[in-house]
């Protein structure tokens, strides 16, 4: 037991290591002060960060509550804050398959360092989408995080489906009937969409991870900044009843709608100031959709074919998803009175010549409406005026929305 408790698991986060001490303190052989550890965690969460920015005083305080030597948390907790999720999220995203494997060795799920990052959406080992602790498994304290994950696994809320032959051995995690609240007749489209979104987001995540592995990198490289700006654009806040939800939310609802899901809302006055870092406080499934859209706009390899699959699949579900970058960008920017386009154009101006040229390919591209309309009319009867109005308002065109636009 002592060896298990004193050593960090492979790629384990600091908060996970400390929380494991509390879990093991319940055993008769442990002499750890669980009450003192809980007080330390609460204080660290209130005034700093449980995973980062440890000082010598923090280590001395922590040592008072543990019968084992405390590792060098200063080097273990050194990281750039722009790589992480907000503290108020309690770092609640995890891979169910990793959690199941941990139960056999450490008796409690181990939170990896990669799980703390906003860009880490697909498990490198199991190719499954990160699962958030929500609903009945929601936690208010990071100490309860591992127990909630164990309950979710035991309750069978984290089952994986089999491979999709079309896209190789990528196995995206989802229990569609429980997660999405839709009937079995929607299952093939959901499975296909989640597989394609995962396939598109995977190279984006891999590129960000390659930069993250560079030692001493204090500021995000331009390529990461371009991705982050697009995700913030795709996941902007909105005012319910006044502004349409951001495009990534609308596209998510076409395939994975959940009745209990709440949009990322804010007051109208705060919209412009809250565009920055909008991607961090969002469900990982929503971020997966946004990252897939960013992959298409930034022209990642094979993204044209994969996005075409999404456009065709959405048409079968009664939604008109643009299959051209120019139109997609126009719809993403939404209503003209929300300062999204001007904000993003200002961001593009700060890029290098190469970065600006790549972004200008879709920000200045014409909206190829007629070609897409001819394909979509196979499924529905819709006029060009409906499309132009939806594009202006930033509304995803579905059977419900075009009746409202008429």
CSV table of C-alpha atoms in Angstrom, one decimal:
chain,number,residue,atom,x,y,z
A,1,UNK,CA,0.0,0.0,0.0
A,2,UNK,CA,2.8,2.4,0.9
A,3,UNK,CA,4.4,2.1,-2.6
A,4,UNK,CA,1.0,2.8,-4.3
A,5,UNK,CA,0.3,5.8,-2.1
A,6,UNK,CA,3.7,7.5,-2.2
A,7,UNK,CA,4.3,7.3,-6.0
A,8,UNK,CA,2.6,9.2,-8.7
A,9,UNK,CA,0.8,7.0,-11.2
A,10,UNK,CA,1.8,7.5,-14.9
A,11,UNK,CA,0.9,11.0,-16.0
A,12,UNK,CA,-1.1,11.5,-12.8
A,13,UNK,CA,-2.2,15.1,-11.8
A,14,UNK,CA,-1.4,16.6,-8.4
A,15,UNK,CA,-5.0,16.8,-7.3
A,16,UNK,CA,-5.5,13.1,-8.1
A,17,UNK,CA,-2.5,12.1,-6.0
A,18,UNK,CA,-3.7,14.2,-3.0
A,19,UNK,CA,-7.3,12.9,-3.3
A,20,UNK,CA,-6.0,9.3,-3.4
A,21,UNK,CA,-4.4,9.9,0.0
A,22,UNK,CA,-7.8,10.7,1.4
A,23,UNK,CA,-9.3,7.5,-0.2
A,24,UNK,CA,-6.5,5.3,1.2
A,25,UNK,CA,-6.8,7.1,4.6
A,26,UNK,CA,-10.0,5.1,5.1
A,27,UNK,CA,-8.0,1.9,5.4
A,28,UNK,CA,-6.8,0.7,8.8
A,29,UNK,CA,-3.1,0.6,7.8
A,30,UNK,CA,-3.1,4.3,6.8
A,31,UNK,CA,-2.0,7.1,9.2
A,32,UNK,CA,-2.9,10.0,6.9
A,33,UNK,CA,-5.0,12.8,8.4
A,34,UNK,CA,-8.0,12.9,6.0
A,35,UNK,CA,-9.6,15.9,7.8
A,36,UNK,CA,-6.4,17.9,7.5
A,37,UNK,CA,-6.1,16.9,3.8
A,38,UNK,CA,-9.6,18.0,3.1
A,39,UNK,CA,-8.9,21.4,4.7
A,40,UNK,CA,-5.8,21.8,2.6
A,41,UNK,CA,-7.7,21.0,-0.6
A,42,UNK,CA,-10.5,23.4,0.3
A,43,UNK,CA,-7.9,26.2,1.0
A,44,UNK,CA,-5.9,25.5,-2.1
A,45,UNK,CA,-9.1,25.5,-4.3
A,46,UNK,CA,-10.3,28.8,-2.8
A,47,UNK,CA,-7.1,30.8,-3.1
A,48,UNK,CA,-5.0,29.1,-5.8
A,49,UNK,CA,-5.3,25.9,-7.8
A,50,UNK,CA,-5.1,22.3,-6.6
A,51,UNK,CA,-3.2,21.1,-9.6
A,52,UNK,CA,-0.8,24.0,-10.2
A,53,UNK,CA,1.4,26.7,-8.6
A,54,UNK,CA,2.7,24.9,-5.5
A,55,UNK,CA,5.2,26.6,-3.2
A,56,UNK,CA,7.5,25.2,-0.5
A,57,UNK,CA,5.0,26.3,2.1
A,58,UNK,CA,2.3,24.2,0.4
A,59,UNK,CA,4.6,21.1,0.5
A,60,UNK,CA,5.4,21.7,4.2
A,61,UNK,CA,1.7,22.0,5.1
A,62,UNK,CA,0.8,18.9,3.1
A,63,UNK,CA,3.6,16.9,4.8
A,64,UNK,CA,2.0,17.6,8.2
A,65,UNK,CA,-1.0,15.5,7.2
A,66,UNK,CA,0.8,12.6,5.5
A,67,UNK,CA,3.0,9.8,7.0
A,68,UNK,CA,5.0,9.4,3.7
A,69,UNK,CA,7.4,11.8,2.0
A,70,UNK,CA,5.7,14.3,-0.3
A,71,UNK,CA,7.2,14.3,-3.8
A,72,UNK,CA,8.5,17.5,-5.5
A,73,UNK,CA,5.2,19.1,-6.3
A,74,UNK,CA,6.8,22.3,-7.5
A,75,UNK,CA,8.1,20.7,-10.7
A,76,UNK,CA,5.0,18.4,-11.0
A,77,UNK,CA,2.7,21.4,-10.8
A,78,UNK,CA,4.5,23.8,-13.1
A,79,UNK,CA,2.3,24.5,-16.2
A,80,UNK,CA,0.9,27.3,-18.3
A,81,UNK,CA,-2.6,28.2,-17.2
A,82,UNK,CA,-3.8,28.6,-20.8
A,83,UNK,CA,-3.6,24.8,-21.2
A,84,UNK,CA,-6.0,24.0,-18.4
A,85,UNK,CA,-9.7,24.0,-17.7
A,86,UNK,CA,-11.1,26.5,-15.2
A,87,UNK,CA,-10.8,25.5,-11.6
A,88,UNK,CA,-14.5,25.8,-11.0
A,89,UNK,CA,-15.0,22.8,-13.3
A,90,UNK,CA,-13.2,20.6,-10.7
A,91,UNK,CA,-11.5,18.9,-13.6
A,92,UNK,CA,-14.5,16.6,-14.0
A,93,UNK,CA,-13.7,15.1,-17.5
A,94,UNK,CA,-12.4,11.6,-17.6
A,95,UNK,CA,-12.0,8.5,-19.8
A,96,UNK,CA,-14.3,5.7,-18.6
A,97,UNK,CA,-12.1,3.0,-20.0
A,98,UNK,CA,-9.1,4.3,-18.1
A,99,UNK,CA,-11.1,4.5,-14.9
A,100,UNK,CA,-12.1,0.9,-15.3
A,101,UNK,CA,-8.5,-0.2,-15.7
A,102,UNK,CA,-7.4,1.9,-12.7
A,103,UNK,CA,-9.8,0.0,-10.4
A,104,UNK,CA,-7.8,-3.1,-10.8
A,105,UNK,CA,-4.5,-1.5,-9.8
A,106,UNK,CA,-5.1,1.6,-7.6
A,107,UNK,CA,-8.7,0.8,-6.5
A,108,UNK,CA,-9.7,4.3,-7.5
A,109,UNK,CA,-9.7,6.2,-10.8
A,110,UNK,CA,-6.5,8.2,-11.4
A,111,UNK,CA,-7.0,11.7,-13.0
A,112,UNK,CA,-4.3,12.1,-15.7
A,113,UNK,CA,-2.6,15.5,-16.4
A,114,UNK,CA,-3.9,15.4,-19.9
A,115,UNK,CA,-7.5,15.4,-18.6
A,116,UNK,CA,-7.0,18.9,-17.2
A,117,UNK,CA,-6.7,20.5,-20.7
A,118,UNK,CA,-9.5,22.1,-22.7
A,119,UNK,CA,-8.1,20.6,-25.9
A,120,UNK,CA,-7.9,17.0,-24.7
A,121,UNK,CA,-11.2,15.5,-25.9
A,122,UNK,CA,-10.2,12.0,-27.1
A,123,UNK,CA,-8.3,9.5,-25.0
A,124,UNK,CA,-5.0,8.7,-26.6
A,125,UNK,CA,-5.2,5.1,-25.4
A,126,UNK,CA,-8.9,4.1,-26.0
A,127,UNK,CA,-9.9,6.7,-28.6
A,128,UNK,CA,-13.0,7.5,-26.6
A,129,UNK,CA,-14.5,10.9,-26.0
A,130,UNK,CA,-13.9,12.3,-22.5
A,131,UNK,CA,-17.0,12.0,-20.3
A,132,UNK,CA,-18.0,14.8,-17.9
A,133,UNK,CA,-19.4,14.1,-14.4
A,134,UNK,CA,-22.9,15.7,-14.8
A,135,UNK,CA,-26.4,15.0,-13.7
A,136,UNK,CA,-26.6,12.7,-10.7
A,137,UNK,CA,-22.8,12.3,-10.9
A,138,UNK,CA,-22.1,16.0,-10.6
A,139,UNK,CA,-19.6,16.8,-7.8
A,140,UNK,CA,-19.2,20.0,-5.8
A,141,UNK,CA,-15.8,19.1,-4.4
A,142,UNK,CA,-12.9,17.6,-6.2
A,143,UNK,CA,-12.5,15.0,-3.4
A,144,UNK,CA,-15.7,13.3,-4.5
A,145,UNK,CA,-14.6,13.2,-8.1
A,146,UNK,CA,-13.2,9.7,-8.2
A,147,UNK,CA,-16.1,8.2,-6.3
A,148,UNK,CA,-18.6,9.7,-8.7
A,149,UNK,CA,-16.6,8.3,-11.6
A,150,UNK,CA,-16.6,4.8,-10.0
A,151,UNK,CA,-20.4,5.1,-9.6
A,152,UNK,CA,-20.9,6.1,-13.2
A,153,UNK,CA,-18.8,3.1,-14.4
A,154,UNK,CA,-20.6,0.7,-12.1
A,155,UNK,CA,-24.0,2.0,-13.1
A,156,UNK,CA,-23.2,1.3,-16.8
A,157,UNK,CA,-23.3,4.9,-17.9
A,158,UNK,CA,-20.0,4.6,-19.8
A,159,UNK,CA,-20.4,1.8,-22.3
A,160,UNK,CA,-18.5,1.9,-25.6
A,161,UNK,CA,-19.9,0.8,-28.9
A,162,UNK,CA,-18.1,-1.3,-31.5
A,163,UNK,CA,-15.8,0.0,-34.2
A,164,UNK,CA,-17.1,1.7,-37.3
A,165,UNK,CA,-15.6,-0.2,-40.3
A,166,UNK,CA,-15.6,3.0,-42.5
A,167,UNK,CA,-13.3,4.9,-40.2
A,168,UNK,CA,-10.8,2.3,-38.9
A,169,UNK,CA,-10.3,1.4,-35.2
A,170,UNK,CA,-11.5,4.7,-33.7
A,171,UNK,CA,-14.0,3.8,-31.1
A,172,UNK,CA,-15.8,7.0,-29.8
A,173,UNK,CA,-17.4,6.6,-26.4
A,174,UNK,CA,-21.1,7.1,-26.0
A,175,UNK,CA,-24.2,5.3,-24.7
A,176,UNK,CA,-26.5,7.0,-27.2
A,177,UNK,CA,-29.8,6.0,-25.8
A,178,UNK,CA,-28.9,7.3,-22.4
A,179,UNK,CA,-26.8,10.2,-23.5
A,180,UNK,CA,-28.9,11.7,-26.2
A,181,UNK,CA,-32.4,10.9,-25.2
A,182,UNK,CA,-33.4,9.8,-28.8
A,183,UNK,CA,-35.0,6.7,-30.1
A,184,UNK,CA,-33.2,3.7,-31.7
A,185,UNK,CA,-34.1,4.9,-35.2
A,186,UNK,CA,-31.6,7.8,-34.7
A,187,UNK,CA,-28.7,5.6,-33.6
A,188,UNK,CA,-27.0,5.0,-37.0
A,189,UNK,CA,-26.7,8.8,-37.7
A,190,UNK,CA,-25.5,9.5,-34.2
A,191,UNK,CA,-22.9,6.8,-34.3
A,192,UNK,CA,-21.7,8.0,-37.7
A,193,UNK,CA,-21.6,11.6,-36.7
A,194,UNK,CA,-19.7,11.0,-33.4
A,195,UNK,CA,-17.2,8.9,-35.3
A,196,UNK,CA,-16.7,11.5,-38.0
A,197,UNK,CA,-16.4,14.4,-35.4
A,198,UNK,CA,-13.8,12.3,-33.5
A,199,UNK,CA,-11.9,11.6,-36.7
A,200,UNK,CA,-11.8,15.3,-37.6
A,201,UNK,CA,-10.9,16.5,-34.1
A,202,UNK,CA,-8.1,13.9,-33.6
A,203,UNK,CA,-5.4,15.6,-35.7
A,204,UNK,CA,-6.2,19.0,-34.2
A,205,UNK,CA,-5.7,17.6,-30.7
A,206,UNK,CA,-2.5,15.8,-31.8
A,207,UNK,CA,-1.1,19.1,-33.1
A,208,UNK,CA,-1.8,20.9,-29.9
A,209,UNK,CA,-0.4,18.1,-27.9
A,210,UNK,CA,2.8,18.2,-30.0
A,211,UNK,CA,3.3,21.9,-29.0
A,212,UNK,CA,2.4,21.2,-25.4
A,213,UNK,CA,5.2,18.6,-25.2
A,214,UNK,CA,7.8,21.4,-25.9
A,215,UNK,CA,9.5,22.2,-22.6
A,216,UNK,CA,9.3,25.8,-21.3
A,217,UNK,CA,6.7,27.0,-23.8
A,218,UNK,CA,5.1,29.9,-21.9
A,219,UNK,CA,2.8,31.3,-24.6
A,220,UNK,CA,0.7,29.5,-27.2
A,221,UNK,CA,2.2,29.2,-30.7
A,222,UNK,CA,0.3,31.0,-33.5
A,223,UNK,CA,-1.1,27.7,-34.8
A,224,UNK,CA,-2.7,27.0,-31.4
A,225,UNK,CA,-3.9,30.6,-31.1
A,226,UNK,CA,-5.7,30.2,-34.5
A,227,UNK,CA,-7.4,27.0,-33.3
A,228,UNK,CA,-8.3,28.6,-29.9
A,229,UNK,CA,-9.8,31.7,-31.6
A,230,UNK,CA,-11.9,29.6,-33.9
A,231,UNK,CA,-13.2,27.6,-30.9
A,232,UNK,CA,-14.0,30.7,-29.0
A,233,UNK,CA,-15.9,32.0,-32.1
A,234,UNK,CA,-17.8,28.7,-32.4
A,235,UNK,CA,-18.7,28.5,-28.7
A,236,UNK,CA,-19.6,32.1,-28.0
A,237,UNK,CA,-22.1,33.0,-25.2
A,238,UNK,CA,-25.6,34.1,-26.1
A,239,UNK,CA,-28.7,35.6,-24.5
A,240,UNK,CA,-31.6,33.2,-24.5
A,241,UNK,CA,-34.6,34.6,-26.4
A,242,UNK,CA,-32.6,37.3,-28.1
A,243,UNK,CA,-29.6,35.6,-29.8
A,244,UNK,CA,-29.5,32.2,-31.5
A,245,UNK,CA,-27.2,29.7,-29.8
A,246,UNK,CA,-23.6,29.5,-31.2
A,247,UNK,CA,-23.4,27.3,-34.3
A,248,UNK,CA,-21.5,24.5,-32.6
A,249,UNK,CA,-24.5,24.1,-30.1
A,250,UNK,CA,-27.0,24.0,-32.9
A,251,UNK,CA,-25.0,21.4,-34.9
A,252,UNK,CA,-24.6,19.3,-31.7
A,253,UNK,CA,-28.4,19.3,-31.2
A,254,UNK,CA,-29.0,18.0,-34.7
A,255,UNK,CA,-27.2,14.7,-33.8
A,256,UNK,CA,-27.0,14.5,-30.0
A,257,UNK,CA,-29.8,16.7,-28.5
A,258,UNK,CA,-30.4,16.2,-24.8
A,259,UNK,CA,-33.5,17.8,-23.1
A,260,UNK,CA,-31.6,18.7,-19.9
A,261,UNK,CA,-28.7,20.4,-21.8
A,262,UNK,CA,-28.2,24.0,-20.9
A,263,UNK,CA,-26.6,26.4,-23.4
A,264,UNK,CA,-23.6,28.6,-22.5
A,265,UNK,CA,-25.5,31.8,-21.7
A,266,UNK,CA,-24.5,35.2,-20.6
A,267,UNK,CA,-25.8,38.8,-20.5
A,268,UNK,CA,-26.0,40.8,-23.7
A,269,UNK,CA,-23.6,43.4,-22.4
A,270,UNK,CA,-20.9,40.8,-21.5
A,271,UNK,CA,-21.0,39.0,-24.9
A,272,UNK,CA,-18.0,40.8,-26.4
A,273,UNK,CA,-15.8,40.6,-23.3
A,274,UNK,CA,-16.6,36.9,-22.8
A,275,UNK,CA,-15.7,35.7,-26.3
A,276,UNK,CA,-12.1,35.1,-25.1
A,277,UNK,CA,-11.7,31.6,-23.5
A,278,UNK,CA,-15.3,30.7,-24.3
A,279,UNK,CA,-14.3,27.2,-25.2
A,280,UNK,CA,-13.1,26.2,-21.7
A,281,UNK,CA,-16.4,25.9,-19.8
A,282,UNK,CA,-18.3,23.7,-22.2
A,283,UNK,CA,-19.3,20.1,-22.3
A,284,UNK,CA,-16.5,18.0,-24.1
A,285,UNK,CA,-19.0,16.7,-26.7
A,286,UNK,CA,-19.8,20.3,-27.7
A,287,UNK,CA,-16.1,21.1,-27.9
A,288,UNK,CA,-15.6,18.0,-30.0
A,289,UNK,CA,-18.1,19.4,-32.6
A,290,UNK,CA,-16.4,22.8,-32.5
A,291,UNK,CA,-13.0,21.3,-32.9
A,292,UNK,CA,-14.2,19.3,-35.9
A,293,UNK,CA,-15.6,22.5,-37.5
A,294,UNK,CA,-12.2,24.2,-36.9
A,295,UNK,CA,-10.5,21.2,-38.6
A,296,UNK,CA,-12.6,21.8,-41.7
A,297,UNK,CA,-12.2,25.5,-41.8
A,298,UNK,CA,-8.4,25.2,-41.3
A,299,UNK,CA,-8.3,22.6,-44.1
A,300,UNK,CA,-6.8,19.6,-42.2
A,301,UNK,CA,-6.1,16.5,-44.3
A,302,UNK,CA,-9.2,14.6,-45.3
A,303,UNK,CA,-11.5,17.2,-43.7
A,304,UNK,CA,-13.3,17.9,-47.0
A,305,UNK,CA,-14.5,14.3,-47.3
A,306,UNK,CA,-15.4,14.0,-43.6
A,307,UNK,CA,-17.3,17.2,-43.5
A,308,UNK,CA,-19.2,16.1,-46.6
A,309,UNK,CA,-20.3,13.0,-44.6
A,310,UNK,CA,-21.6,15.3,-41.8
A,311,UNK,CA,-23.5,17.5,-44.4
A,312,UNK,CA,-25.1,14.5,-46.0
A,313,UNK,CA,-26.0,12.9,-42.6
A,314,UNK,CA,-27.5,16.2,-41.3
A,315,UNK,CA,-29.6,16.5,-44.4
A,316,UNK,CA,-31.1,13.0,-43.7
A,317,UNK,CA,-32.1,14.3,-40.3
A,318,UNK,CA,-33.7,17.5,-41.8
A,319,UNK,CA,-30.9,20.1,-41.2
A,320,UNK,CA,-29.1,22.1,-43.8
A,321,UNK,CA,-25.4,22.2,-42.9
A,322,UNK,CA,-23.1,24.2,-45.2
A,323,UNK,CA,-20.6,22.2,-47.3
A,324,UNK,CA,-18.6,25.3,-48.3
A,325,UNK,CA,-16.2,27.1,-46.0
A,326,UNK,CA,-17.5,30.5,-47.0
A,327,UNK,CA,-21.1,29.8,-46.1
A,328,UNK,CA,-20.2,28.0,-42.9
A,329,UNK,CA,-18.1,30.9,-41.7
A,330,UNK,CA,-21.0,33.3,-42.5
A,331,UNK,CA,-23.4,31.3,-40.5
A,332,UNK,CA,-21.0,30.9,-37.6
A,333,UNK,CA,-20.6,34.7,-37.2
A,334,UNK,CA,-24.4,35.0,-36.7
A,335,UNK,CA,-26.3,38.2,-36.3
A,336,UNK,CA,-24.6,41.4,-37.4
A,337,UNK,CA,-25.2,43.2,-34.1
A,338,UNK,CA,-23.1,40.7,-32.2
A,339,UNK,CA,-19.5,41.8,-32.5
A,340,UNK,CA,-18.2,38.4,-33.5
A,341,UNK,CA,-17.0,39.1,-37.0
A,342,UNK,CA,-15.1,42.3,-36.1
A,343,UNK,CA,-13.6,40.5,-33.1
A,344,UNK,CA,-12.4,37.7,-35.3
A,345,UNK,CA,-11.1,39.9,-38.0
A,346,UNK,CA,-9.1,41.9,-35.4
A,347,UNK,CA,-7.6,38.6,-34.2
A,348,UNK,CA,-6.7,37.5,-37.7
A,349,UNK,CA,-4.8,40.8,-38.1
A,350,UNK,CA,-2.4,39.8,-35.4
A,351,UNK,CA,-1.4,36.6,-37.2
A,352,UNK,CA,1.6,36.2,-39.5
A,353,UNK,CA,1.3,36.4,-43.2
A,354,UNK,CA,0.9,32.6,-43.5
A,355,UNK,CA,-1.8,32.5,-40.8
A,356,UNK,CA,-3.7,35.4,-42.3
A,357,UNK,CA,-3.7,33.9,-45.7
A,358,UNK,CA,-5.1,30.6,-44.5
A,359,UNK,CA,-7.9,32.4,-42.6
A,360,UNK,CA,-8.8,34.7,-45.5
A,361,UNK,CA,-9.5,31.6,-47.6
A,362,UNK,CA,-12.8,31.1,-45.7
A,363,UNK,CA,-13.5,34.6,-44.3
A,364,UNK,CA,-13.5,36.1,-47.8
A,365,UNK,CA,-14.8,33.0,-49.8
A,366,UNK,CA,-18.2,33.4,-51.6
A,367,UNK,CA,-21.2,31.6,-50.1
A,368,UNK,CA,-21.9,28.7,-52.5
A,369,UNK,CA,-25.7,28.6,-51.7
A,370,UNK,CA,-27.2,27.4,-55.0
A,371,UNK,CA,-25.1,24.2,-55.3
A,372,UNK,CA,-26.0,23.1,-51.8
A,373,UNK,CA,-29.6,24.0,-52.1
A,374,UNK,CA,-30.0,21.7,-55.2
A,375,UNK,CA,-28.7,18.8,-53.1
A,376,UNK,CA,-30.8,19.6,-50.1
A,377,UNK,CA,-34.1,19.9,-52.1
A,378,UNK,CA,-34.0,16.2,-52.4
A,379,UNK,CA,-35.1,16.1,-48.8
A,380,UNK,CA,-37.1,19.3,-48.4
A,381,UNK,CA,-38.7,22.2,-50.3
A,382,UNK,CA,-36.8,25.4,-49.3
A,383,UNK,CA,-36.2,28.7,-51.0
A,384,UNK,CA,-33.1,30.8,-51.4
A,385,UNK,CA,-34.6,33.6,-49.3
A,386,UNK,CA,-34.9,31.2,-46.3
A,387,UNK,CA,-31.2,30.3,-46.6
A,388,UNK,CA,-30.1,34.0,-46.8
A,389,UNK,CA,-32.2,34.9,-43.8
A,390,UNK,CA,-30.8,32.0,-41.8
A,391,UNK,CA,-27.3,32.9,-42.8
A,392,UNK,CA,-27.9,36.5,-41.6
A,393,UNK,CA,-29.3,35.4,-38.3
A,394,UNK,CA,-26.8,32.7,-37.6
A,395,UNK,CA,-29.5,30.0,-37.4
A,396,UNK,CA,-28.9,26.4,-38.4
A,397,UNK,CA,-31.5,25.6,-41.0
A,398,UNK,CA,-33.8,22.8,-40.0
A,399,UNK,CA,-37.4,21.8,-40.7
A,400,UNK,CA,-38.4,23.7,-37.6
A,401,UNK,CA,-36.4,26.8,-38.2
A,402,UNK,CA,-37.4,27.4,-41.9
A,403,UNK,CA,-41.0,27.4,-40.9
A,404,UNK,CA,-40.2,30.1,-38.5
A,405,UNK,CA,-38.2,32.0,-41.2
A,406,UNK,CA,-41.1,31.9,-43.7
